[in-house]
Short mmCIF file of C-alpha atoms in Angstrom, two decimals:
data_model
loop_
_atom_site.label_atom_id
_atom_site.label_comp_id
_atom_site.label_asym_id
_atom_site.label_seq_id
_atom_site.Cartn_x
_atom_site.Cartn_y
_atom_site.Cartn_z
CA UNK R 3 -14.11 6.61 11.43
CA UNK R 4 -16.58 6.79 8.55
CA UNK R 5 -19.19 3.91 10.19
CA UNK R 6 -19.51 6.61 13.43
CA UNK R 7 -17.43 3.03 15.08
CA UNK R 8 -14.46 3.85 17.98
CA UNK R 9 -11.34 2.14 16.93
CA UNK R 10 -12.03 0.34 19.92
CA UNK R 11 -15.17 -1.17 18.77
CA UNK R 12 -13.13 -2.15 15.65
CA UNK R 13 -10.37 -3.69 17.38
CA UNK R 14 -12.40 -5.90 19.22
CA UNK R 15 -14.78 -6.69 16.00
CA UNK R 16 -11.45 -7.74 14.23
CA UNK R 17 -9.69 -9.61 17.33
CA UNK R 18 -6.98 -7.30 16.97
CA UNK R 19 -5.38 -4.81 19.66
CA UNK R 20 -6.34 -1.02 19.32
CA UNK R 21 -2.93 -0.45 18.02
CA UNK R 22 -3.40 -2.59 14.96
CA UNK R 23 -6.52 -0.46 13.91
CA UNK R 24 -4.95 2.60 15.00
CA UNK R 25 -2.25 2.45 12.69
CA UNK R 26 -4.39 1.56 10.19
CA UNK R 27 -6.75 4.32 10.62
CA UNK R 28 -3.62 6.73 10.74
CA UNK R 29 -1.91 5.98 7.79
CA UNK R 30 0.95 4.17 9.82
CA UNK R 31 0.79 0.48 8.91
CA UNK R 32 -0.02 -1.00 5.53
CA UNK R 33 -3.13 -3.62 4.95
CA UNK R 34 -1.99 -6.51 5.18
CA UNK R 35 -3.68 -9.34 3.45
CA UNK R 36 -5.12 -11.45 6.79
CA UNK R 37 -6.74 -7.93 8.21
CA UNK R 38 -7.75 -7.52 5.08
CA UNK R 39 -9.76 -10.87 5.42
CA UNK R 40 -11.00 -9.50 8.72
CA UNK R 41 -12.27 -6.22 6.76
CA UNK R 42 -14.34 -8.03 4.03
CA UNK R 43 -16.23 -10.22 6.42
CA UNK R 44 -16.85 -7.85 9.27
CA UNK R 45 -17.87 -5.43 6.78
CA UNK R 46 -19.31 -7.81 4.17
CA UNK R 47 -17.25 -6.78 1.69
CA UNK R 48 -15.28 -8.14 -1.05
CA UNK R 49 -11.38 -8.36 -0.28
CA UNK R 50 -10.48 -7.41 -3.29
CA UNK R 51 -12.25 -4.28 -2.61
CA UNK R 52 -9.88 -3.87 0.45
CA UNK R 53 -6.81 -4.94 -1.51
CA UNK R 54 -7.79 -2.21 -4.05
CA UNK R 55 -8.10 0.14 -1.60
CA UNK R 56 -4.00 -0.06 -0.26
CA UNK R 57 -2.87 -0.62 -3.57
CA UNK R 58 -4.51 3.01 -5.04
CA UNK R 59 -2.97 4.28 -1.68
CA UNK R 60 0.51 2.85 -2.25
CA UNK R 61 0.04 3.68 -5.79
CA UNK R 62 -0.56 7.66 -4.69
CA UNK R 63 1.96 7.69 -2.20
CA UNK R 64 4.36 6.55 -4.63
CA UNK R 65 3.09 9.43 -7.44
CA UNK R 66 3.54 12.14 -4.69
CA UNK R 67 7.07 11.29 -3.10
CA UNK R 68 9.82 13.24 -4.96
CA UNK R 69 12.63 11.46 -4.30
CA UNK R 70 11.12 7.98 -5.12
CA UNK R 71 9.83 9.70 -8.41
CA UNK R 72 13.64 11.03 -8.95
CA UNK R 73 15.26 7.59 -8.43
CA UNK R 74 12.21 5.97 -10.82
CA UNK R 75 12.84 9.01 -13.19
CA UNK R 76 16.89 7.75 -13.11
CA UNK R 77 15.98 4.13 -14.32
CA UNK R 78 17.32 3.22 -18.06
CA UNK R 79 14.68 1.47 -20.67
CA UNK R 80 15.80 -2.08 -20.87
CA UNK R 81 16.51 -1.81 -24.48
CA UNK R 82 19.08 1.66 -23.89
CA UNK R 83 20.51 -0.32 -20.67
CA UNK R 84 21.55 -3.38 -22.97
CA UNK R 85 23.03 -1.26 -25.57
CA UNK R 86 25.39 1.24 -23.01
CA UNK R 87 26.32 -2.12 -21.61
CA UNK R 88 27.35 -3.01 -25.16
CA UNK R 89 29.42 -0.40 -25.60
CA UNK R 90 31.64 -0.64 -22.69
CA UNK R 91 32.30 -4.20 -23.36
CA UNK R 92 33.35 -3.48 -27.25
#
């Protein structure tokens, strides 16, 4: 971890099990908003800084994941939607 702490150490900072920060730490659970509390005091941080910080991750994961970027890419404009659905109804 950046702060030279054991995820240990961090767990029991937070009042969370190991597994909690380990998933964290490992890219296998998402912030949520309560450890994101825990963050921004232990740390004396903002939470929105925290909140920030998983939303430009979600936002990258998103960017670099083919298939969610071929099912966005497959979504109509409102405006062309309304108008097909126009047509099969006339």
């Amino acid at each position: 971890m950046p702060t030279g702490m054991k995820i240990n150490e961090l767990s029991e900072l937070l009042g969370v099990h190991r597994n909690t920060i380990s998933s964290l730490v490992n890219n296998n659970r998402k912030l949520s908003i309560d450890m994101a509390f825990k963050l921004a005091k232990a740390f004396d941080t903002s939470l929105q800084f925290w909140i920030n910080l998983q939303q430009a991750i979600d936002i990258w994961e998103v960017n670099n994941d083919p298939r969610l970027q071929e099912e966005i890419n497959k979504i109509m404009y409102y405006e062309d939607f309304l108008k097909a659905k126009s047509k099969e109804v006339a």
